[in-house]
Coordinates of C-alpha atoms in Angstrom, one line a residue:
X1025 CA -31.6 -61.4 17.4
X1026 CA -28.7 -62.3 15.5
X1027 CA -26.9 -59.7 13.6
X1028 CA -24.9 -59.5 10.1
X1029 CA -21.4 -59.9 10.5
X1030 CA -20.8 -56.1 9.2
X1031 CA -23.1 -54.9 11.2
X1032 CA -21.1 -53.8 14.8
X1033 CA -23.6 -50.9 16.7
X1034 CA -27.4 -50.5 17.0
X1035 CA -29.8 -48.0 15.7
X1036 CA -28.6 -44.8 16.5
X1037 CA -26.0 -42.2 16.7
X1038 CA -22.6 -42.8 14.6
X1039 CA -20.6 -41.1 17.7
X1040 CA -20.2 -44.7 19.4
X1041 CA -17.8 -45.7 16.8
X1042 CA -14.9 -43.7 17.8
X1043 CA -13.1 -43.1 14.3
X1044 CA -10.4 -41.6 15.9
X1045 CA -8.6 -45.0 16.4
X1046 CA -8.4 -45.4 12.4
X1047 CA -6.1 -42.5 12.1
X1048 CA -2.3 -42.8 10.9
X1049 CA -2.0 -38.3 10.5
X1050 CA -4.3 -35.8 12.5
X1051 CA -5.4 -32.6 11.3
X1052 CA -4.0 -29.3 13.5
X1053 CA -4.5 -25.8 13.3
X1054 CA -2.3 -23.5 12.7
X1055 CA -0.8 -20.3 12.2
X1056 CA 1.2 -19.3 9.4
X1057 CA 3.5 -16.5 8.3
X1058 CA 1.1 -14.1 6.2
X1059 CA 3.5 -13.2 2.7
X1060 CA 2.2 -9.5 3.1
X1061 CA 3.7 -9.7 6.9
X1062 CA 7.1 -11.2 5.9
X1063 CA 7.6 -8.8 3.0
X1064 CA 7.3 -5.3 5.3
X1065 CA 10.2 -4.1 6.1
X1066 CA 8.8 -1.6 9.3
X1067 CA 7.4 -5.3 10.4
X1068 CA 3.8 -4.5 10.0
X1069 CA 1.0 -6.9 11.4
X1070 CA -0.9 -6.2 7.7
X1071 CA -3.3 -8.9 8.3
X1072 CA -4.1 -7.9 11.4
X1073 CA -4.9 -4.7 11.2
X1074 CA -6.5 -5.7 7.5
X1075 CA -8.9 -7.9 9.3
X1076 CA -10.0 -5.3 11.8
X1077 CA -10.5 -3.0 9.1
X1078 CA -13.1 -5.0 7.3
X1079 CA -15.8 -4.4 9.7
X1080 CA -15.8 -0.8 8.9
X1081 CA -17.0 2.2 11.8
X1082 CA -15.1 1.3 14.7
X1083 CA -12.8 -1.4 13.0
X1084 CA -11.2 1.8 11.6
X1085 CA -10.2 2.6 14.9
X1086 CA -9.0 -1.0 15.7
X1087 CA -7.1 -1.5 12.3
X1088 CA -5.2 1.8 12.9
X1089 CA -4.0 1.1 16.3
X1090 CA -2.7 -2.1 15.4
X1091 CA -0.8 -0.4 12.6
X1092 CA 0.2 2.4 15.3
X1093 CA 2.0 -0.9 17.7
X1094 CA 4.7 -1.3 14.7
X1095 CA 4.0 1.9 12.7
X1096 CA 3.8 5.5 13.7
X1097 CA 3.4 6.9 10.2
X1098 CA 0.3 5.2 8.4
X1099 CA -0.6 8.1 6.4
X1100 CA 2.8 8.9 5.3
X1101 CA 3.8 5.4 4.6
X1102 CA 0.2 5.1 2.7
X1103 CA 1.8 7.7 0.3
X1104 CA 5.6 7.2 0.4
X1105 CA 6.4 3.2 0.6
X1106 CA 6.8 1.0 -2.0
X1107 CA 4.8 -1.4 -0.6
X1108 CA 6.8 -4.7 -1.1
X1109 CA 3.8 -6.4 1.1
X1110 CA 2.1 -6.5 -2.0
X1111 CA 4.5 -7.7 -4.3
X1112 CA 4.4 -10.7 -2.0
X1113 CA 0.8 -10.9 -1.7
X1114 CA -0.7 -14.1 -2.7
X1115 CA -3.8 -12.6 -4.1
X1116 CA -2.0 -11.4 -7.4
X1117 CA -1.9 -15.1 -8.2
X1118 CA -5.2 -15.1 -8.6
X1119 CA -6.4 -11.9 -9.8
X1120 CA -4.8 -8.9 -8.4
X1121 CA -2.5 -7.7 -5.0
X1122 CA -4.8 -6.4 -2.3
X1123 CA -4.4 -2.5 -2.4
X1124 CA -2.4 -2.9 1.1
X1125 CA -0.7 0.3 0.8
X1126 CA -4.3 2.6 -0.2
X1127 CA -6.4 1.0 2.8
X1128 CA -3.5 2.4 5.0
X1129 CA -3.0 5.8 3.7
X1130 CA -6.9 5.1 4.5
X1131 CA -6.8 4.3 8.4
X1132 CA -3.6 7.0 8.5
X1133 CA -6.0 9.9 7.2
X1134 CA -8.9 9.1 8.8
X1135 CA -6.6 8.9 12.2
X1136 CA -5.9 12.7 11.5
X1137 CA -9.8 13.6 11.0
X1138 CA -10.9 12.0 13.9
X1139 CA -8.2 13.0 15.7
X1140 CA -7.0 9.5 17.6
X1141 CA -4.3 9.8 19.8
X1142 CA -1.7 7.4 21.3
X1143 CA -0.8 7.3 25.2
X1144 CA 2.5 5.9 27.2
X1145 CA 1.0 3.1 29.4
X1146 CA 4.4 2.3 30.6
X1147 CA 5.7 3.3 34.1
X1148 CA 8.9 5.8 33.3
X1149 CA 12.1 4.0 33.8
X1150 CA 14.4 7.0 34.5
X1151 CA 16.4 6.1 31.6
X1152 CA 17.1 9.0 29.0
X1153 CA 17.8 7.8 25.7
X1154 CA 19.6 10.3 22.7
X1155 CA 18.4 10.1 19.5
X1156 CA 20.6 12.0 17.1
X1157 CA 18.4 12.7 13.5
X1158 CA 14.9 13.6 13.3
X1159 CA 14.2 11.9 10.2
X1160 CA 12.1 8.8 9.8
X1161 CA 14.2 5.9 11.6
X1162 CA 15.1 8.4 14.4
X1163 CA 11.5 9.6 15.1
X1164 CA 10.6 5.7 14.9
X1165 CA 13.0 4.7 17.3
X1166 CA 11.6 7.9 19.6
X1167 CA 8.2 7.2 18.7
X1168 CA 8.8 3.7 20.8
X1169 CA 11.4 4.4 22.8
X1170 CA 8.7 6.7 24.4
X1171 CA 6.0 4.3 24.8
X1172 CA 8.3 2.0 26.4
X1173 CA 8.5 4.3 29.3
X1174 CA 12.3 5.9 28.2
X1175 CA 13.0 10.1 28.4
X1176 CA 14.0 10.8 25.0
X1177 CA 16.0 13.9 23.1
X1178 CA 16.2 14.5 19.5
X1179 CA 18.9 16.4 17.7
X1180 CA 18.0 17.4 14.9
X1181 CA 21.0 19.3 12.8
X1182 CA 18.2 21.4 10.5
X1183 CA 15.6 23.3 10.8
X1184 CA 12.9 21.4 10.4
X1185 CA 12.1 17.6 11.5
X1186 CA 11.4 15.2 8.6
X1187 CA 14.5 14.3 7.5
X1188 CA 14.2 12.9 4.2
X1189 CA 10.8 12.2 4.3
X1190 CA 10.5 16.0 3.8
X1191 CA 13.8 17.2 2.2
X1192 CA 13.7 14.5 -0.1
X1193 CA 10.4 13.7 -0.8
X1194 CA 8.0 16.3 -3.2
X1195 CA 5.2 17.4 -1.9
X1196 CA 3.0 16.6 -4.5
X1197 CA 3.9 12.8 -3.1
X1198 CA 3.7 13.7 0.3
X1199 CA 1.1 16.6 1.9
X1200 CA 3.1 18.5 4.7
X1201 CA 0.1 18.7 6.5
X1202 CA 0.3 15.3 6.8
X1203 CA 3.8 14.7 7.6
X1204 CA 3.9 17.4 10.7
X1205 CA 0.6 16.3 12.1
X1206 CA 1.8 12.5 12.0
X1207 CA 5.3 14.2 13.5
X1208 CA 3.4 15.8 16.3
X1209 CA 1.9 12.8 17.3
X1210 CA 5.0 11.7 18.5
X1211 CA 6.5 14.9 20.4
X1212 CA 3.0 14.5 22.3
X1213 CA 4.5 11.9 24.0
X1214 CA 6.8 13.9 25.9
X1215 CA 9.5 13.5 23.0
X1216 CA 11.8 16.1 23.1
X1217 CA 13.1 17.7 19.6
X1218 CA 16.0 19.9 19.4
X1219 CA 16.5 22.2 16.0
X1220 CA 19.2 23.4 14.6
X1221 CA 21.4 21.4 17.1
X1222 CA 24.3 19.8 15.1
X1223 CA 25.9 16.8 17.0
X1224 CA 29.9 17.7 16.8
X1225 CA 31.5 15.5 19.5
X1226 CA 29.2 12.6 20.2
X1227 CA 32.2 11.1 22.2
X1228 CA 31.3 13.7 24.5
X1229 CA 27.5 13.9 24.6
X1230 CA 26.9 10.3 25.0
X1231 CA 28.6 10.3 28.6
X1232 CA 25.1 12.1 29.5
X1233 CA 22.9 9.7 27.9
X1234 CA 21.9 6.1 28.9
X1235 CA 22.0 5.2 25.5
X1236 CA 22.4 6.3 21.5
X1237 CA 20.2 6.0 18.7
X1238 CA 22.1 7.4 15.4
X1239 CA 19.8 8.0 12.7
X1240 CA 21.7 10.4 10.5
X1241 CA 20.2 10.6 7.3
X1242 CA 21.8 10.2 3.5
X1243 CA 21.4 14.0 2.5
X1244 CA 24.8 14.6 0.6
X1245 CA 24.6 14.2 -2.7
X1246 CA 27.2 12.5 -4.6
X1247 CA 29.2 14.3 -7.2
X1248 CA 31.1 13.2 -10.6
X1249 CA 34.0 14.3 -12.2
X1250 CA 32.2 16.0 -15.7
X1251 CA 34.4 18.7 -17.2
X1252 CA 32.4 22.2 -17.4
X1253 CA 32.6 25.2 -18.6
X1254 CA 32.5 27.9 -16.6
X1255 CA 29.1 29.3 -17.6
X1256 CA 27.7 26.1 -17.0
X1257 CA 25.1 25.2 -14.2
X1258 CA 25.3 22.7 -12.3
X1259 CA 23.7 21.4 -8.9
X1260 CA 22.3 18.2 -7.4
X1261 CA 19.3 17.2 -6.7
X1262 CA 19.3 16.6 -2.9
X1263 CA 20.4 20.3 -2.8
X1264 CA 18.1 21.9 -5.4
X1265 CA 15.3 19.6 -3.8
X1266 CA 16.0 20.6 -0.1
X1267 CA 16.4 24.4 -1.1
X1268 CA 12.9 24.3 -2.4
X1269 CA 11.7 23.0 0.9
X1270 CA 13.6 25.9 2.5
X1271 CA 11.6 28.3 0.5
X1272 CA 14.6 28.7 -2.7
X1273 CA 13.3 28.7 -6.1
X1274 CA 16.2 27.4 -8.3
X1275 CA 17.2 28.6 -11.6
X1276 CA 16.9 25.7 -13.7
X1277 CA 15.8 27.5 -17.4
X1278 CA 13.8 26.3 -19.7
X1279 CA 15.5 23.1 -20.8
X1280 CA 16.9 20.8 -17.4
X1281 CA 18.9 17.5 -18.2
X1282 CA 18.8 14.8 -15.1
X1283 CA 21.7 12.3 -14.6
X1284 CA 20.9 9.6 -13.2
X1285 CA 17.9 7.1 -12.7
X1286 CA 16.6 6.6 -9.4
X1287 CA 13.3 7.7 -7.7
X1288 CA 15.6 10.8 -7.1
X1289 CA 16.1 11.3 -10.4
X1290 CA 12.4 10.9 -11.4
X1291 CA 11.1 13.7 -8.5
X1292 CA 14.2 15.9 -10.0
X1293 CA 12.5 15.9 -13.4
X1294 CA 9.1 16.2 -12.7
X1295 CA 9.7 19.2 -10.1
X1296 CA 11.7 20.8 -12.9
X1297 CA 8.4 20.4 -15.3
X1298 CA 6.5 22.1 -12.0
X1299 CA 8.9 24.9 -11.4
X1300 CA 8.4 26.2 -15.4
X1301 CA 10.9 24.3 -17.6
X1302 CA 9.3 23.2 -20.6
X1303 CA 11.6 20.1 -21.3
X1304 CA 13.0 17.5 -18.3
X1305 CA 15.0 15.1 -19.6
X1306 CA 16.4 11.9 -18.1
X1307 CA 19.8 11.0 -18.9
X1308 CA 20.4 7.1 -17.7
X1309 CA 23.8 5.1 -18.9
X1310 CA 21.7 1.9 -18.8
X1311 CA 18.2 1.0 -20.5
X1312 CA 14.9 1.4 -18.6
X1313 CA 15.1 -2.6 -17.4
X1314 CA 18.4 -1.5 -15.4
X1315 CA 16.7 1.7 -14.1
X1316 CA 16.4 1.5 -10.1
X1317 CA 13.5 4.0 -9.8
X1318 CA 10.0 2.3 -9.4
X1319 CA 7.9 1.4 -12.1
X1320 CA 4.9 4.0 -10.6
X1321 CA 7.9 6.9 -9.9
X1322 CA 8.8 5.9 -14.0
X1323 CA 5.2 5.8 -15.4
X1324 CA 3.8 8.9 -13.7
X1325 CA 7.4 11.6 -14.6
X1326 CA 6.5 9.5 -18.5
X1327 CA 3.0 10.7 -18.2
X1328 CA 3.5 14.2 -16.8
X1329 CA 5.8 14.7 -20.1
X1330 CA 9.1 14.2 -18.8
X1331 CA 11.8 12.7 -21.3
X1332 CA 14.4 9.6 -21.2
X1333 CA 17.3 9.3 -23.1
X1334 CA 18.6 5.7 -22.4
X1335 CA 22.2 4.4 -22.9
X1336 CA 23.9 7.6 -22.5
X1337 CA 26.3 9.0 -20.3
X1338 CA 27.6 12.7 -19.9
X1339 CA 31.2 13.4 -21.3
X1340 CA 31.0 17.7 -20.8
X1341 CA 29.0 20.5 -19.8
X1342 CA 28.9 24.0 -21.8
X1343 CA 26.4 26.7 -21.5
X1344 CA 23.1 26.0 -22.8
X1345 CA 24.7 22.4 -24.1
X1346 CA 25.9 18.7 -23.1
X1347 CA 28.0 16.4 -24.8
X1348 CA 26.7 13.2 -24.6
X1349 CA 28.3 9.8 -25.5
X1350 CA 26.0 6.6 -26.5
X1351 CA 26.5 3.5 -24.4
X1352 CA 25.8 -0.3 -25.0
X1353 CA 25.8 -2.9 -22.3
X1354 CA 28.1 -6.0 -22.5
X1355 CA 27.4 -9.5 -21.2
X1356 CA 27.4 -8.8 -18.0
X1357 CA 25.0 -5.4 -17.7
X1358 CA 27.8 -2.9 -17.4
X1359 CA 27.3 0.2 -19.7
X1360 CA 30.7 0.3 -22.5
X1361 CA 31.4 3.7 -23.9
X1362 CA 31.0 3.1 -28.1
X1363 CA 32.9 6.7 -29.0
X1364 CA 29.9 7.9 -30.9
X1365 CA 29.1 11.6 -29.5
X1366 CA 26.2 14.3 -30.0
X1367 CA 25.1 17.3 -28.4
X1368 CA 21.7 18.1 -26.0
X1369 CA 20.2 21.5 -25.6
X1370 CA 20.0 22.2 -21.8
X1371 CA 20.0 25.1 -19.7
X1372 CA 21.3 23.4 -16.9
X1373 CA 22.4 20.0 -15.6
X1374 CA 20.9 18.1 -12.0
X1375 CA 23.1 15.4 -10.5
X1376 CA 21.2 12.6 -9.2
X1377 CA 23.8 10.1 -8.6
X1378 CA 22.9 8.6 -5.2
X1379 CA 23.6 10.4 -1.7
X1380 CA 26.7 9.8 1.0
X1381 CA 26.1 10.3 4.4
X1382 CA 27.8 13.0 6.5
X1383 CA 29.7 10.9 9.4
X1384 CA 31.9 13.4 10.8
X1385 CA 30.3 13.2 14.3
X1386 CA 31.4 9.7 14.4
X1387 CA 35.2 10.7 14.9
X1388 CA 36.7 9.9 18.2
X1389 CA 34.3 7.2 19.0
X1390 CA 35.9 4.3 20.0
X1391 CA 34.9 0.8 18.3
X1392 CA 33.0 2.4 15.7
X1393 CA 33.4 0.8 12.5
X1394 CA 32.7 2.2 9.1
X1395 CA 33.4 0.6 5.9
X1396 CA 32.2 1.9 2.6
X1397 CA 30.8 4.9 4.3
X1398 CA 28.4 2.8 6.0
X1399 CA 28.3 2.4 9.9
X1400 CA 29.0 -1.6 10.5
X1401 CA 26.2 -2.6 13.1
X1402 CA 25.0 -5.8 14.8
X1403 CA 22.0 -8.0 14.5
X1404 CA 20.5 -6.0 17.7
X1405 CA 22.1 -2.6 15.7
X1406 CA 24.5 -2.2 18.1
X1407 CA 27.6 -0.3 16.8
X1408 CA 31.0 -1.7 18.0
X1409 CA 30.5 0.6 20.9
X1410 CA 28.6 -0.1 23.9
X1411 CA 25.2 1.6 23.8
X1412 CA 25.4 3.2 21.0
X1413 CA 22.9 2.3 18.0
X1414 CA 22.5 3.3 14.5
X1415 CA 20.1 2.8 11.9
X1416 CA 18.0 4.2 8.6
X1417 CA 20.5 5.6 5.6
X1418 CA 23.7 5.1 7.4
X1419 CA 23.7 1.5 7.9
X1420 CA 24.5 -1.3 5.4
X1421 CA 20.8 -1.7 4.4
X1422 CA 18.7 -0.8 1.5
X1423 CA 18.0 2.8 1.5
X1424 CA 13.7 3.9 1.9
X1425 CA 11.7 5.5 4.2
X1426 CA 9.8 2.3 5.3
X1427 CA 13.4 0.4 6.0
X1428 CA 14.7 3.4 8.2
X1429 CA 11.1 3.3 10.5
X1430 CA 11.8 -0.5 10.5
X1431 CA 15.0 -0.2 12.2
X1432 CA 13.9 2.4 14.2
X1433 CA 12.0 0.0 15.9
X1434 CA 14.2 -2.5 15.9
X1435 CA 16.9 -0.1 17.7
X1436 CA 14.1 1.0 20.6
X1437 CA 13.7 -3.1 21.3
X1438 CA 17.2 -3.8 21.1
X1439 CA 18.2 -0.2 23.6
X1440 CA 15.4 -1.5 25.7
X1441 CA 16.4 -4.5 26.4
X1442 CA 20.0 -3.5 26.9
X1443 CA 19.1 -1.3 29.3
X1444 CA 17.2 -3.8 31.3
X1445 CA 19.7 -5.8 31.2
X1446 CA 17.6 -8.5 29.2
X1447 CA 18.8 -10.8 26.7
X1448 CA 16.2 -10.1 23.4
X1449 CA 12.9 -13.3 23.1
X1450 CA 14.0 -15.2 20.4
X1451 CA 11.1 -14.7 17.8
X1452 CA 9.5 -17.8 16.6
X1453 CA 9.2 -17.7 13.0
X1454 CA 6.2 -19.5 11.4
X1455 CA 6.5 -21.3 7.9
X1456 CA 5.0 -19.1 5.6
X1457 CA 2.0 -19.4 3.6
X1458 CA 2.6 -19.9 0.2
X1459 CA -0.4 -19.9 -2.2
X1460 CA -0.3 -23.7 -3.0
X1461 CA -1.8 -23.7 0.9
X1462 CA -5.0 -22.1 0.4
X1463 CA -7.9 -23.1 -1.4
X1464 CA -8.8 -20.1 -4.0
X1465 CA -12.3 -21.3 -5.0
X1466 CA -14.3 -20.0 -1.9
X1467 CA -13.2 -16.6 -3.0
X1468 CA -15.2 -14.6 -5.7
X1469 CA -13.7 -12.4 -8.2
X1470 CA -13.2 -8.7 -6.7
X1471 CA -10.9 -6.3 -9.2
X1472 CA -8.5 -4.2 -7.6
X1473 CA -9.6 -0.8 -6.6
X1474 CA -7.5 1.8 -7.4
X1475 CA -6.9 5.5 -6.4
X1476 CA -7.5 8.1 -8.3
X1477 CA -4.9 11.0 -9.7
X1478 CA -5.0 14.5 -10.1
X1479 CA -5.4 15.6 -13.8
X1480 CA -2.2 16.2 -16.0
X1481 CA -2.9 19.9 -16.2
X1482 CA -2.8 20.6 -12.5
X1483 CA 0.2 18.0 -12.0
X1484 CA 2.1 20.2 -14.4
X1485 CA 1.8 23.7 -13.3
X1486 CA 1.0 22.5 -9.0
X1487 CA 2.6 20.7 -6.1
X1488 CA -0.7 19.1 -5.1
X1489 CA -0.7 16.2 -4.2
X1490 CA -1.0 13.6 -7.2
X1491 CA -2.1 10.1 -6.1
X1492 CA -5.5 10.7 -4.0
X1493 CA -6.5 8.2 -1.3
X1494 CA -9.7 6.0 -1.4
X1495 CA -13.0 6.9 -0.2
X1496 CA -14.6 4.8 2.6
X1497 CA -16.7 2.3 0.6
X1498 CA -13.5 1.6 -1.9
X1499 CA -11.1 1.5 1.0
X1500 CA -13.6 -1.0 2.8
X1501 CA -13.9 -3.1 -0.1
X1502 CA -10.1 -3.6 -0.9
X1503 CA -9.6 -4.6 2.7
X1504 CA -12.3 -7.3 2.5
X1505 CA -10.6 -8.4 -0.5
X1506 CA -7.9 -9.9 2.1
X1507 CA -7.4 -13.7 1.7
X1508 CA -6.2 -14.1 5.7
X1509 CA -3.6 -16.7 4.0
X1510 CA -2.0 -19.1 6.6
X1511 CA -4.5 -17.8 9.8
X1512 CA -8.5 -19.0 10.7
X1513 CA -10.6 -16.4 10.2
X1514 CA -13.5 -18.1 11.2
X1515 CA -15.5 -19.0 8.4
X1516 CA -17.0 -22.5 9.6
X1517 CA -16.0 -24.3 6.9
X1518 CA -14.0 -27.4 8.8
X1519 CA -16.7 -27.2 10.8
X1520 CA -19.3 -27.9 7.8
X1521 CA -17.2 -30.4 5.6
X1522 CA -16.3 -32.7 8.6
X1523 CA -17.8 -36.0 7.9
X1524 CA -17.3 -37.6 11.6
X1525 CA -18.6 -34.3 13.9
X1526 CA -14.9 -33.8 15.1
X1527 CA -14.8 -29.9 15.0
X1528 CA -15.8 -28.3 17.7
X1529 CA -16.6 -24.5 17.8
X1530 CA -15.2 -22.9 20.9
X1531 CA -17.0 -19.9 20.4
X1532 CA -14.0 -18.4 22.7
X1533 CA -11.8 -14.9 22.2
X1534 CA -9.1 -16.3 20.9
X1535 CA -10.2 -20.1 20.5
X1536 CA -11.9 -20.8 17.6
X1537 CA -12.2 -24.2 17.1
X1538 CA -10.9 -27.6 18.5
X1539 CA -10.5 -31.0 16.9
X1540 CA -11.9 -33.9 18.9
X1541 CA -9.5 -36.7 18.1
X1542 CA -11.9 -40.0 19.5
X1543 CA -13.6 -39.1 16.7
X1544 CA -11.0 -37.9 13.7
X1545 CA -10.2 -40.1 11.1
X1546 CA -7.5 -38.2 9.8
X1547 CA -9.7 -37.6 6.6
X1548 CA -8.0 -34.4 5.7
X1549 CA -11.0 -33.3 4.3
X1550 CA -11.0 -30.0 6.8
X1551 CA -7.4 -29.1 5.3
X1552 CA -7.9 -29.2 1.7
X1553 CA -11.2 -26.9 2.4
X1554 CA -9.7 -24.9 4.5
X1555 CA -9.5 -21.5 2.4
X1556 CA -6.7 -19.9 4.2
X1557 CA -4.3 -22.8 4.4
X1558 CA -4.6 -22.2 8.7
X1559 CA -5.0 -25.9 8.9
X1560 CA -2.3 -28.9 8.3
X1561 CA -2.2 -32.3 8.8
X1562 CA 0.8 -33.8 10.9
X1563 CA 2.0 -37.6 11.7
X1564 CA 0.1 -39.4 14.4
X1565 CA 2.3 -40.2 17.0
X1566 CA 1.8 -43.8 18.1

């Protein structure tokens, strides 16, 4: 029989018309650079350990340890960082930021109730490695130093380990129970801490290490010149918040003035409102939009009843009284003095004006470099001398406790490998995935969850903690909430939409899908529906 020109294959399947050959761009999968994963700074897998924790029971467990390969403080960071993973989440562009930070301080807590543990799988290597600071980049770079097979020593110059993470931090922000259970953690893997042992002459000490980790913490606070009287009090607030930890109760009166505006500023005045005064006020040269403090560290000292007087700098300081000068900003920020003076009632004054770090131990180190009382490192952060490493406060980096654990683990990769004798993997950085990738209509609405707070009257008169973590069901439900941008997560849908059969489902760990290019068109129909943006299309090569 004679058939229609347009008609080219008999009855039957469409899969004897190979469609690939029409193609000019192919579709390929791929994996892009999560926003939540480029913004952490202790270089967090979030949507790893996000998808583990979606399946709930032992997902849990999962989602933690992948947290505990970067991280070795989930429940303190769930409490203490700022979580800059979700201001770059791309879920706030649709309806809210996935609560990252609260289904962390999740995993972490649940880690301490069930009691899961971490284990050195590495053969030792017979290398001992000094880490000089006990604070949160030097227990990092201990924490992985460790599992990397290494001997390591901590000197810690205080009595206590912590560093800022508990000199400088509340405890109604951070439990202590917490902290020293997360801390033990890591001295169970054969870490060794030294207390009270103040490193004098490094030059000295490092001739019996293989290597140096300096993690010396920012814990002097900085003074200003403000004329006083001599019945007047003043003291800073590293100092009056350390000697509280130490068990000192300052004498602060009823009515405490705060200069300055950072979150160290903020945890001044609201421990001030805890330890009996009846009036905290802020005193800030520049208006709230120039404040450095976080908005949550801002909104929860305004709710607990603590004051702000904006544009106003501190000219004197009497007994019971300061003399205060109004400031306006000129064109370029900066605070101008106007002339026009007044007086505030306070008992005493609390400097929070930033913190320096004590380098003496540095002197007689040869190549060292320090400029603007930072220690000048290298990408690996090397200092200029051999071996030695420094990281957290006393580096040229932004200042937190979620940047010092960062380059704590940054140090113990970079000592490794120079111990070894390797030259550092070049890490391949994928293009991230921006929201104009994914395809927002296969997710529903889901509101944020957020945590609850302890009531105002117990925040005023306790330390408890203030911000509670979630329970299971909420902490389950904010993690599902999790977009997966730029990575498969296995939903079928390019599987479903393709018009010519050219997905094939692996059904493999690790290997999800394949495309089967006799038969794709190039269509593009499996990117645009891809609801993760983990597929792209790509020129055909001909």
């Amino acid at each position: 029989m004679e058939k229609p020109f347009a008609i080219t294959l008999d009855i039957g399947s469409s899969r004897a018309n190979k469609t690939g050959s029409w193609r000019t761009e192919r579709a390929v999968y791929v994996n892009r650079m999560p926003p939540c994963n480029d913004g952490c700074p202790a270089g967090e897998n979030v949507q790893a350990w996000l998808y583990e924790g979606e399946e709930g029971g032992a997902g849990y467990e999962r989602a933690w340890r992948q947290i505990m390969v970067d991280n070795p403080f989930p429940a303190v960071m769930g409490r203490v960082c700022y979580h800059p993973c979700e201001t770059a989440c791309n879920r706030a562009q649709l309806d809210d930021a996935v609560g990252i930070n609260s289904v962390e301080r999740f995993l972490g807590d649940e880690a301490l109730r069930q009691g899961w543990t971490v284990s050195v799988d590495m053969t030792a290597t017979g290398r001992h490695v000094l880490v000089v600071g006990a604070g949160p980049s030097g227990l990092s770079a201990a924490y992985h130093l460790a599992r990397r097979g290494h001997t390591v020593t901590i000197k810690e110059a205080g009595p206590m380990a912590g560093g800022m993470m508990r000199f400088g931090i509340p405890r109604y922000r951070l439990s202590r129970d917490v902290l020293d259970a997360e801390i033990q953690r890591i001295l169970d893997l054969g870490v060794t801490l030294e207390l009270d042992s103040k490193v004098t002459d490094l030059a000295a000490l490092a001739e019996q290490y293989d290597a140096v980790f300096l993690a010396v913490g920012a814990q002097l606070g900085k003074r200003a010149y403000i004329p006083a009287g001599s019945a007047a009090h003043v003291l800073d607030a590293v100092s009056m918040l350390r000697g509280l930890e130490e068990g000192e109760q300052p004498l602060l009166g009823r009515r405490v003035a705060v200069y300055g505006g950072g979150n160290t500023a903020m945890d001044a005045a609201r421990t001030a409102k805890r330890l009996g005064a009846s009036e905290a006020i802020v005193v800030y040269r520049r208006n709230k939009d120039r404040m450095p403090a976080h908005e949550s560290e801002f909104m929860e000292a305004e709710d607990e009843g603590v004051l702000f007087k904006w544009l106003t700098t501190i000219k004197q300081v009497d007994q019971g009284k300061l003399v205060v000068e109004k400031m306006e900003l000129d064109e370029t920020g900066f605070p101008q003095p106007t002339g026009e003076l007044e007086e505030l009632d306070a008992d005493s004054l609390v400097l929070a004006l930033g913190q320096d770090t004590d380098l003496s131990l540095l002197e007689g180190v040869d190549g060292l470099v320090v400029e603007d009382g930072v220690v000048q490192v290298g990408p690996d952060l090397m200092t200029g001398h051999p071996g030695i490493f420094a990281g957290g406060d006393m580096v040229p980096f932004e200042r937190s406790v979620t940047v010092a654990v960062g380059h704590g683990k940054r140090a113990a990769r970079s000592i490794d490998a120079w111990l070894s004798g390797a030259a550092p993997e070049p890490v391949a950085r994928p293009a991230l995935a921006t929201y104009d990738t994914l395809n927002t209509w296969y997710y529903s609405d889901a509101p944020r969850t957020h945590r609850p707070v302890l009531e105002k009257a117990r925040r005023e008169s306790t330390f408890d903690e203030v911000v509670q973590g979630l329970d299971e069901g909420t902490a389950l439900f904010e993690a599902r909430r999790c977009m997966s941008c730029g990575n498969c997560f296995s939903c079928d849908n390019c599987y479903g939409v393709c018009p010519d059969n050219a997905v094939i489902k692996l059904g493999q760990p690790g290997e999800k899908y394949l495309i089967d290019l006799d038969y794709c068109k190039g269509c593009g129909l499996c990117v645009s529906e891809c609801p993760s943006g983990a597929i792209q299309m790509v020129p055909e090569e001909i």
